[in-house]
Short mmCIF file of C-alpha atoms in Angstrom, two decimals:
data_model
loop_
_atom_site.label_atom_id
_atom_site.label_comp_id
_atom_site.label_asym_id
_atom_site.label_seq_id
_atom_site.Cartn_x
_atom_site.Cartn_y
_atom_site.Cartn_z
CA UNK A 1 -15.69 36.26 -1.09
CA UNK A 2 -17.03 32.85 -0.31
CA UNK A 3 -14.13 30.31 -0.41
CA UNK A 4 -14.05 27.83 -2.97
CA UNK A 5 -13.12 23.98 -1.93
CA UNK A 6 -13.07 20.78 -3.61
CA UNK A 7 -16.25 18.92 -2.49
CA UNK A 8 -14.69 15.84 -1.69
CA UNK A 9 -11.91 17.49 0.37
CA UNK A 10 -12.11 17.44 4.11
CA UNK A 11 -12.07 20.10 7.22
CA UNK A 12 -11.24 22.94 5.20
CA UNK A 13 -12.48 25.49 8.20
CA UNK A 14 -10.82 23.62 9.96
CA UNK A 15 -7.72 23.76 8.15
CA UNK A 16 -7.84 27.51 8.04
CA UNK A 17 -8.67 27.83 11.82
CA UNK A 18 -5.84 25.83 12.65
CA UNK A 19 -3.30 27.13 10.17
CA UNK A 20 -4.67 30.48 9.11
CA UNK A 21 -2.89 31.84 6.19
CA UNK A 22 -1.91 29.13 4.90
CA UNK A 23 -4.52 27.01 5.53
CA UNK A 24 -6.32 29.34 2.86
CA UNK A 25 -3.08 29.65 0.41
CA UNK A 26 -3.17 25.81 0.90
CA UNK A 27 -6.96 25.71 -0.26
CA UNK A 28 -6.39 27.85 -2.99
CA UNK A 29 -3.42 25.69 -4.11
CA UNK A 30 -5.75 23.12 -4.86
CA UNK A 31 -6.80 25.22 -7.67
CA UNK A 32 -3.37 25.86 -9.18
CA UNK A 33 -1.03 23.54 -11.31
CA UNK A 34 1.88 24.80 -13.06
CA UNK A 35 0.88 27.05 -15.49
CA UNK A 36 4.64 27.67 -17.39
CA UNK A 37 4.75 23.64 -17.79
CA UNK A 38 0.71 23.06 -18.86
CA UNK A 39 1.48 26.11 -21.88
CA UNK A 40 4.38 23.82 -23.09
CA UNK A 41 2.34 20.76 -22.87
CA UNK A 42 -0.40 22.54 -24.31
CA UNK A 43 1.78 24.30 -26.92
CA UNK A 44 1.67 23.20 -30.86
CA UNK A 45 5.21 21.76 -31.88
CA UNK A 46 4.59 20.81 -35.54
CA UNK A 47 6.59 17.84 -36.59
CA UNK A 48 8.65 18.05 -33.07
CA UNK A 49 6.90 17.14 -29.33
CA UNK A 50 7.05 19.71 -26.40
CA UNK A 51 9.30 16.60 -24.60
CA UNK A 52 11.61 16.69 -27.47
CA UNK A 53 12.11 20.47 -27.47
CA UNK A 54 12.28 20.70 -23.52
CA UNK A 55 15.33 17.99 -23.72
CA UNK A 56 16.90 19.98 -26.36
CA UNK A 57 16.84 23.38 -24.67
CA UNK A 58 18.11 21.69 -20.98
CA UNK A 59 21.25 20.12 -23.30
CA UNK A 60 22.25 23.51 -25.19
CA UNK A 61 19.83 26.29 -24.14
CA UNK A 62 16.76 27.65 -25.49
CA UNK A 63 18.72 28.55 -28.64
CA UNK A 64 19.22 25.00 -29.29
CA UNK A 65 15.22 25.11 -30.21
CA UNK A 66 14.99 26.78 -33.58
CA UNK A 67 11.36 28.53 -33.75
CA UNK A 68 11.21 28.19 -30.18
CA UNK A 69 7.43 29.04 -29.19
CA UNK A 70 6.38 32.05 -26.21
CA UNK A 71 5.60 29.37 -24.16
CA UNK A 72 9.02 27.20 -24.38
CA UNK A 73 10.63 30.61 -24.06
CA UNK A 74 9.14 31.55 -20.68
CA UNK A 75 9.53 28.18 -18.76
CA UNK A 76 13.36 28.55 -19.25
CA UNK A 77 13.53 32.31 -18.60
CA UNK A 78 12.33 31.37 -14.95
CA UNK A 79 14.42 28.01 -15.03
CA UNK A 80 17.81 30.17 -16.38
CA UNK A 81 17.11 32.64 -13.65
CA UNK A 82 18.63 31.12 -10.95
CA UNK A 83 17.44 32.55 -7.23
CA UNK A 84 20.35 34.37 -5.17
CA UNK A 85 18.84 31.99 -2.21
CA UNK A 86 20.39 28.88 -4.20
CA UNK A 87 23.83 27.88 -2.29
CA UNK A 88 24.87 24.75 -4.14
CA UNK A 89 27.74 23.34 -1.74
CA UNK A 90 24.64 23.29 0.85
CA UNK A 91 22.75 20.86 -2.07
CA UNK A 92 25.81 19.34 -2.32
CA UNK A 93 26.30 18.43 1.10
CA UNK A 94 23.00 17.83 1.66
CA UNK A 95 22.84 14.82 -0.86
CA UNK A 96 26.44 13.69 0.89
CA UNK A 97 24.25 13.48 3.86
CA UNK A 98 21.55 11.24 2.54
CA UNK A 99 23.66 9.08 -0.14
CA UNK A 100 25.95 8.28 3.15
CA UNK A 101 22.91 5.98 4.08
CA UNK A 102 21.18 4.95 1.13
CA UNK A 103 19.77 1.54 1.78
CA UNK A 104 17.82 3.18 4.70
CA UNK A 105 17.03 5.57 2.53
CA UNK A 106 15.56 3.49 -0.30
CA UNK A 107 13.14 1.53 2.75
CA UNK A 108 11.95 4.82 4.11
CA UNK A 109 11.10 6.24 1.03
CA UNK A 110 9.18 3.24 0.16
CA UNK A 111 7.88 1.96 3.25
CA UNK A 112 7.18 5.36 4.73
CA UNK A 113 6.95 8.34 1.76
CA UNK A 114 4.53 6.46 -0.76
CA UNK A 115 2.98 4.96 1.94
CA UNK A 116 2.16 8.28 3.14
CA UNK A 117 1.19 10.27 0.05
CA UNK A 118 -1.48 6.69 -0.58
CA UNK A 119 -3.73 7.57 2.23
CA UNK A 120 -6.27 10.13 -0.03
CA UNK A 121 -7.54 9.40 -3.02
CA UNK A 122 -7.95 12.34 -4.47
CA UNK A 123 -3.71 12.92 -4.89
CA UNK A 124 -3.65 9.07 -5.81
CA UNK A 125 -6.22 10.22 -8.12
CA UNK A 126 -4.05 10.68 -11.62
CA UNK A 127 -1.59 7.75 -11.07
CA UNK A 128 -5.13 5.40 -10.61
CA UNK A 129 -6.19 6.91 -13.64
CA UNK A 130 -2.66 6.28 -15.95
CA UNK A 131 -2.44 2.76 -14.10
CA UNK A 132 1.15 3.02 -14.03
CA UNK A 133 2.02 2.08 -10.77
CA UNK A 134 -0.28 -0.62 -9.66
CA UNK A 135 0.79 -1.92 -13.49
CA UNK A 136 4.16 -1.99 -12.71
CA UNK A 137 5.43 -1.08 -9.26
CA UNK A 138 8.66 -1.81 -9.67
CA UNK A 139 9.52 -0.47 -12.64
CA UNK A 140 8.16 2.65 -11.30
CA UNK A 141 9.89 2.63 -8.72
CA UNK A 142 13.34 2.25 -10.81
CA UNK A 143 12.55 5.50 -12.74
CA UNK A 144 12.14 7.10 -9.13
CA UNK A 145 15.46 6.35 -8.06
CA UNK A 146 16.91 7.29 -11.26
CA UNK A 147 15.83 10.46 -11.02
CA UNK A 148 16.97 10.79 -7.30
CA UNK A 149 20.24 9.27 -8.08
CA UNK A 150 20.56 12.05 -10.46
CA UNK A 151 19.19 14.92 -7.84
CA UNK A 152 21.92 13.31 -4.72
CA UNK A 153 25.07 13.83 -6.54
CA UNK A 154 27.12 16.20 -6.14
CA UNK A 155 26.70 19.26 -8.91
CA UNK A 156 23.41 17.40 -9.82
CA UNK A 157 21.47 20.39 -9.21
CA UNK A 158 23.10 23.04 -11.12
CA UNK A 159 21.96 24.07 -14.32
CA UNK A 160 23.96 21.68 -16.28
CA UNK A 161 24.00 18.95 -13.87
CA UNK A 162 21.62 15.85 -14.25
CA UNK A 163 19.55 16.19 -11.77
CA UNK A 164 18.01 19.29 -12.81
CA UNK A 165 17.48 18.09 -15.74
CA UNK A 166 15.58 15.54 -14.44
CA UNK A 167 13.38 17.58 -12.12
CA UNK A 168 12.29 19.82 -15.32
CA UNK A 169 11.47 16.50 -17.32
CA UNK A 170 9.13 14.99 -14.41
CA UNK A 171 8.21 18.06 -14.43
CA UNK A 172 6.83 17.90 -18.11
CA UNK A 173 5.83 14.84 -17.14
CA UNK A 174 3.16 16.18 -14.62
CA UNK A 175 2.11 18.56 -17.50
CA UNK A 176 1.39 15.86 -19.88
CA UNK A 177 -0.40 14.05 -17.40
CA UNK A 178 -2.71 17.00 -16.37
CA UNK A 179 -3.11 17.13 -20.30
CA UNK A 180 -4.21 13.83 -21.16
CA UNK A 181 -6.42 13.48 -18.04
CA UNK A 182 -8.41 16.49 -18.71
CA UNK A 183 -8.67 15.53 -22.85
CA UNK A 184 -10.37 12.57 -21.96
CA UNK A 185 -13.06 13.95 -19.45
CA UNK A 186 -12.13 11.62 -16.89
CA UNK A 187 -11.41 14.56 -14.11
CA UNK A 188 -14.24 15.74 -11.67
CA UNK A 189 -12.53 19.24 -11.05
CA UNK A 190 -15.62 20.25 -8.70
CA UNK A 191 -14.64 17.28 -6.92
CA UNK A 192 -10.96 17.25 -6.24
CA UNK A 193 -9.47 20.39 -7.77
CA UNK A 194 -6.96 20.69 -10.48
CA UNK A 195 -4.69 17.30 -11.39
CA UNK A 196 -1.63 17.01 -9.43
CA UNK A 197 -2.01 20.86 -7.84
CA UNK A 198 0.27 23.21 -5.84
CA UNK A 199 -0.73 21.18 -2.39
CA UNK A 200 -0.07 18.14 -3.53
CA UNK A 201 3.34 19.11 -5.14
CA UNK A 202 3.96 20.41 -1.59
CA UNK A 203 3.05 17.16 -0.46
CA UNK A 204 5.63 15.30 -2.43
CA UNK A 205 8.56 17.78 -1.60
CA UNK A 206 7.87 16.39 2.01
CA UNK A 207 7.56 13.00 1.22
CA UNK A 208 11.33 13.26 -0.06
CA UNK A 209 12.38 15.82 2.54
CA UNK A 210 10.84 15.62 6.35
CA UNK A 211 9.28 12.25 6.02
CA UNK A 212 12.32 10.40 4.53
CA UNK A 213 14.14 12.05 7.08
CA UNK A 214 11.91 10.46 9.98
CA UNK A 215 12.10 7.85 8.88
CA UNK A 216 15.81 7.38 8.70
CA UNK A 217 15.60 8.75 12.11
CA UNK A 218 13.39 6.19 13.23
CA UNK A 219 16.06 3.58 11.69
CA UNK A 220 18.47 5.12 13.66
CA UNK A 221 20.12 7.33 11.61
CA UNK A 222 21.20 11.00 13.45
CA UNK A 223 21.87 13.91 11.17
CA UNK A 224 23.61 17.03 12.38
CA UNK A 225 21.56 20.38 12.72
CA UNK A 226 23.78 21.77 9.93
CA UNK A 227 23.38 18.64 7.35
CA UNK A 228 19.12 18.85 8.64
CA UNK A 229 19.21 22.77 7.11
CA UNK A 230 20.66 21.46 4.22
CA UNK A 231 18.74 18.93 3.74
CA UNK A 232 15.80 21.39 3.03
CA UNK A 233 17.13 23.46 1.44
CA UNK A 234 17.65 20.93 -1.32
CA UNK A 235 14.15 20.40 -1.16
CA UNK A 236 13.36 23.91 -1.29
CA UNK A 237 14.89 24.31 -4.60
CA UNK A 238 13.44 21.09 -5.91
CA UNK A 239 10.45 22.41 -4.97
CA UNK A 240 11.47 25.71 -7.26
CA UNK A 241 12.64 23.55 -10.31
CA UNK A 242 9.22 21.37 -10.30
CA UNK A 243 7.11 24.02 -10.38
CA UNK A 244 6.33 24.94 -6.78
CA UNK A 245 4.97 28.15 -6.45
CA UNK A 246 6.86 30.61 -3.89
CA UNK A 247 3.69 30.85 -1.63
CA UNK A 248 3.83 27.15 -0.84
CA UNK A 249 6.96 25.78 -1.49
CA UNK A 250 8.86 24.28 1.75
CA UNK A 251 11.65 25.70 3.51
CA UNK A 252 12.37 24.60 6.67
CA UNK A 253 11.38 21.61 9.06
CA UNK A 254 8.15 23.56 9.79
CA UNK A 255 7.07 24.30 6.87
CA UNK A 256 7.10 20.19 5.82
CA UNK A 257 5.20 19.59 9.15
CA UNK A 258 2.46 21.69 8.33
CA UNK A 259 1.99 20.45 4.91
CA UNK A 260 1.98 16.69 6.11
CA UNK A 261 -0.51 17.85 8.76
CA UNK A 262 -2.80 19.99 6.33
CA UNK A 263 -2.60 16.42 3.79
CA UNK A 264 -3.92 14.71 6.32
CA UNK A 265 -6.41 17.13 7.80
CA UNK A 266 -8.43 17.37 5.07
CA UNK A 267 -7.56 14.08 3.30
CA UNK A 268 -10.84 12.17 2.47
CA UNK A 269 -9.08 9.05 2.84
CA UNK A 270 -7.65 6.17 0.41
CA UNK A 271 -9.46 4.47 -1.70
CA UNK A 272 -9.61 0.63 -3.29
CA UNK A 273 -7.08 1.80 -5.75
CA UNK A 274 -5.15 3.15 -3.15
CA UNK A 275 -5.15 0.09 -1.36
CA UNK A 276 -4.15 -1.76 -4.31
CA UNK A 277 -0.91 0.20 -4.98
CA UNK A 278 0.15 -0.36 -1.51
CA UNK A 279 0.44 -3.99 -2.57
CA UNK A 280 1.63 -4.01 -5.55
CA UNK A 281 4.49 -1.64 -4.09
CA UNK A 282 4.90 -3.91 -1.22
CA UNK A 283 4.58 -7.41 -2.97
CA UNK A 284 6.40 -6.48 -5.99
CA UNK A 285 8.75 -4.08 -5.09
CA UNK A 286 9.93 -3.63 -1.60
CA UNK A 287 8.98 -6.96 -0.44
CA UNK A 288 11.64 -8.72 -3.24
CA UNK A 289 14.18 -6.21 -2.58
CA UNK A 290 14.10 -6.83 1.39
CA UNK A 291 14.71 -10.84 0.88
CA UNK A 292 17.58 -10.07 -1.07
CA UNK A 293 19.75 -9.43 2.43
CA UNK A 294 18.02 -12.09 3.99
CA UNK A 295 19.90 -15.55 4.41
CA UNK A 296 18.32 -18.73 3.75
CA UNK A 297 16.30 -20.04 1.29
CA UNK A 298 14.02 -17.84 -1.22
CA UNK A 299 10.55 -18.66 0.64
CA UNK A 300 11.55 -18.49 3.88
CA UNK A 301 13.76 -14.77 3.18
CA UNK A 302 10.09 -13.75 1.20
CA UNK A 303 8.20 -15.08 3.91
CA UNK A 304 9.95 -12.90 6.59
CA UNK A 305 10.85 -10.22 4.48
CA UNK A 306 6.73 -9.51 4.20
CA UNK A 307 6.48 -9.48 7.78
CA UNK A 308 9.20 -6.62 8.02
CA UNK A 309 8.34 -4.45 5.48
CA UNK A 310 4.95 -4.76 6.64
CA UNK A 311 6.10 -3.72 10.63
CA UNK A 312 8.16 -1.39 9.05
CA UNK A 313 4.85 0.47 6.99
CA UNK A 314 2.95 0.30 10.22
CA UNK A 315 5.87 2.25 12.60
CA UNK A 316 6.17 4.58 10.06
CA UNK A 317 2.49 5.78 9.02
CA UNK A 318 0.93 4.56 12.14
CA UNK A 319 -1.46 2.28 13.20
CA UNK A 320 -4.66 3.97 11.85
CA UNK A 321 -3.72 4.74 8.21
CA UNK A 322 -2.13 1.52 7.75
CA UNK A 323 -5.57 0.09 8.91
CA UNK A 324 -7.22 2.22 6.06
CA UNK A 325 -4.77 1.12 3.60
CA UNK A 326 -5.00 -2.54 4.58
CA UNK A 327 -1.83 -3.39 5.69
CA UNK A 328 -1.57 -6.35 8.31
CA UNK A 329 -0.62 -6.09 11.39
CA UNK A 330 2.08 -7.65 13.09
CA UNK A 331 2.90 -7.51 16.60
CA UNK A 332 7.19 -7.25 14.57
CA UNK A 333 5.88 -3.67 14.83
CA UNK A 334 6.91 -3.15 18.28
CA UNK A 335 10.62 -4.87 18.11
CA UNK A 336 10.99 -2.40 14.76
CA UNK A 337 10.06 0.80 16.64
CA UNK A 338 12.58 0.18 19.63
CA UNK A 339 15.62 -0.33 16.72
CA UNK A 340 16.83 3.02 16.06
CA UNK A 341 18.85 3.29 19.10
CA UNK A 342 20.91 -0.19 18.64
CA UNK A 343 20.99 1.02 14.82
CA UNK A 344 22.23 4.59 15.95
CA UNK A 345 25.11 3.12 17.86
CA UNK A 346 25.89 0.62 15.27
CA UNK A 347 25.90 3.95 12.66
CA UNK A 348 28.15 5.70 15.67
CA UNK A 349 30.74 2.91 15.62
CA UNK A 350 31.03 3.01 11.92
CA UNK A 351 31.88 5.95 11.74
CA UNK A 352 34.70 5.59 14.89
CA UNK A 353 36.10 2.89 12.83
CA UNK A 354 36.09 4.99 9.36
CA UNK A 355 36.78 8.33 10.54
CA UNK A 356 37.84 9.57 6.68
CA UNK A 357 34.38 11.02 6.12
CA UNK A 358 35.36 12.16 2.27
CA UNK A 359 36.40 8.59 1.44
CA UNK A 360 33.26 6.80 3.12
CA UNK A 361 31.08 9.26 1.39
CA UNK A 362 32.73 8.34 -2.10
CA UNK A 363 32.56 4.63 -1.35
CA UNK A 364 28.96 5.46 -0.84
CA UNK A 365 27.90 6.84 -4.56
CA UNK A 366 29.45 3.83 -5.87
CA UNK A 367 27.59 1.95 -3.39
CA UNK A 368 24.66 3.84 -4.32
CA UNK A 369 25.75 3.59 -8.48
CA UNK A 370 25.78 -0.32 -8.47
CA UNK A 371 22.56 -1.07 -6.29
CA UNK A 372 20.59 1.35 -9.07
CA UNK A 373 22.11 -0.34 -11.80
CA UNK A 374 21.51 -3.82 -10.04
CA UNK A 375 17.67 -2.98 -10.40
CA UNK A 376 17.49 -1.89 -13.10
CA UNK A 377 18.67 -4.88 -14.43
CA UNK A 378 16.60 -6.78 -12.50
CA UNK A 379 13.57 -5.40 -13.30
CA UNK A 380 14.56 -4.72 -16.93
CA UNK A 381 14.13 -1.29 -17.09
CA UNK A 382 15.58 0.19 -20.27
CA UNK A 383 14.60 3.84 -19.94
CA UNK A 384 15.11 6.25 -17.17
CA UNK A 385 12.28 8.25 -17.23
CA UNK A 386 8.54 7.30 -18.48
CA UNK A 387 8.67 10.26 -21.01
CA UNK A 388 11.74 7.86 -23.25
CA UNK A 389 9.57 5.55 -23.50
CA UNK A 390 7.30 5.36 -26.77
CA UNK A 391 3.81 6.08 -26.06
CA UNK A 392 2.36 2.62 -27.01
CA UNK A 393 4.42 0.81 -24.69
CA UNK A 394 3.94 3.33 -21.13
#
């Protein structure tokens, strides 16, 4: 059976040489969305909204959804069926691990995830078309951290815990989107495949999982083998809330290498829109939040604060993609890349002087709790996800 690929995707023989099996199953996931979360979407909900009802059944179970349609039903059968691979003090220790060093976190996530996922257009593809980040970078960014806030806490990831609750509404979300992008005819699915597919799901589990963590590493920061394997497994049941199909969801180090080399592979490359996300993030978002732990005064702390984030973006994509998304150079790049080692010791002495690792990781949520809610004020943002917002004013 001749294999069918996106036109506008890249190497795909190439892909499959290199990566065999799932080079193909990572073809073919370009075909495949999320078909339990598009019924719901898709689903008729008379004077109610699929949203509404979805809320409702995560706060008191499907019962709480009188009339509940086949489709509602069947998404929370498979999210109410917990796998026996799910060890929740490992997701709990995992997010430990990563809330310990949260400000890192935050600049890797922005300087290094987004900045990642930015460099093909066809995966930038839906956000272009909603406008919502290049609209409002910041605010976008908020609802991302609200939603990881709600994923690193401790219990967030059981059933009744917040951050699950959160993964199943962005995972609506997605749905809706995928929705309202076909409805208006504005998707060439010849082109680039299904909106926001299987591949590029994977692509986003990585983005939070192995390419955060490099980046922290690259900071400095030096996780233990044991909080590493929890670390992905996190991710791997993330990956199982959202929608991730078993065939391509991530489990281990590996498996987030090869997706972030199979993204790139056959990436066509960014495009102008893609360019112009990277600086709204930067200029709106990450640059502003940088001066704010600058001294001196606001043009000078803006001024150098640019010339960081932008080093930063360059050590952490490299050279060549930051030259196709446009980002200047600065020679900073080289002082940046030689850091993590001082950091790393700095990080080592911390912890010599603070040995009680319970109470430094509690003094970190709070930490973590008051920089969110710091930004949120900021950049006046009311709701916590884009789907509580009314539709006129997304």
């Amino acid at each position: 059976m001749e294999r069918r690929v996106p036109r506008d995707l890249v190497n795909p023989d190439l892909a499959v040489r290199r990566y065999a099996d799932l080079g193909e199953r990572w073809l073919d996931g370009m075909w495949r969305a999320d078909p339990l979360a598009d019924a719901v979407a898709n689903d008729d909900f008379g004077t109610s909204s699929a949203t509404a009802a979805v809320r409702a059944a995560l706060a008191g179970g499907i019962e709480a959804v009188p009339d509940a349609p086949a489709s509602l039903k069947s998404l929370f059968d498979f999210l109410d069926d917990e796998p026996g691979w799910v060890d929740h003090d490992r997701l709990d220790h995992a997010a430990d691990a990563l809330v310990r060093h949260t400000p890192l976190l935050g600049m890797v996530l922005g300087a290094a995830s987004l900045l990642r996922g930015a460099g093909n257009f066809i995966a930038g593809k839906p956000l272009a078309l909603t406008g919502r980040y290049v609209s409002r970078p910041a605010v976008r960014s908020v609802e991302v951290g609200e939603w990881l806030r709600n994923v690193l806490t401790r219990g967030g990831m059981r059933r009744d815990g917040g951050g699950f609750a959160y993964t199943v509404r962005v995972r609506l979300i997605h749905a809706h989107v995928r929705k309202g992008i076909l409805a208006a005819g504005m998707w060439d699915e010849d082109a680039w495949g299904v909106p926001i597919p299987q591949s590029y799901m994977a692509l986003t589990i990585a983005e939070f999982g192995h390419i955060a963590v490099e980046g922290m590493q690259t900071l400095g920061v030096r996780f233990t083998d044991d909080e590493l394997d929890d670390i992905y497994h996190l991710w791997r049941y993330v990956g199982h809330v959202i929608g991730m199909d078993e065939d391509l969801n991530l489990r281990s180090e590996r498996d987030h290498l090869a997706v972030e080399e199979l993204y790139r592979l056959t990436s066509p490359g960014p495009s102008d829109e893609d360019r112009e996300f990277v600086a709204a993030l930067t200029e709106q978002y990450l640059v502003p939040e940088l001066a704010k732990l600058l001294p001196g005064l606001e043009p000078l702390r803006r001024t150098v604060a640019r010339t960081l984030i932008h080093a930063l973006e360059r050590v952490f994509i490299g050279d060549a993609d930051a030259d196709a998304l446009h980002i200047p150079d600065t020679p900073l790049k080289h002082v940046v890349g030689r850091i993590g080692p001082v950091l790393g010791l700095v990080d080592r002495i911390q912890e010599l002087r603070y040995p009680d690792r319970e109470r430094t990781t509690l003094r970190a949520y709070k930490v973590r709790d008051a920089a969110m809610n710091r930004m949120r004020a900021d950049y006046r943002v009311e709701q916590d996800l884009v789907d509580a917002v009314p539709v006129g004013a997304r």
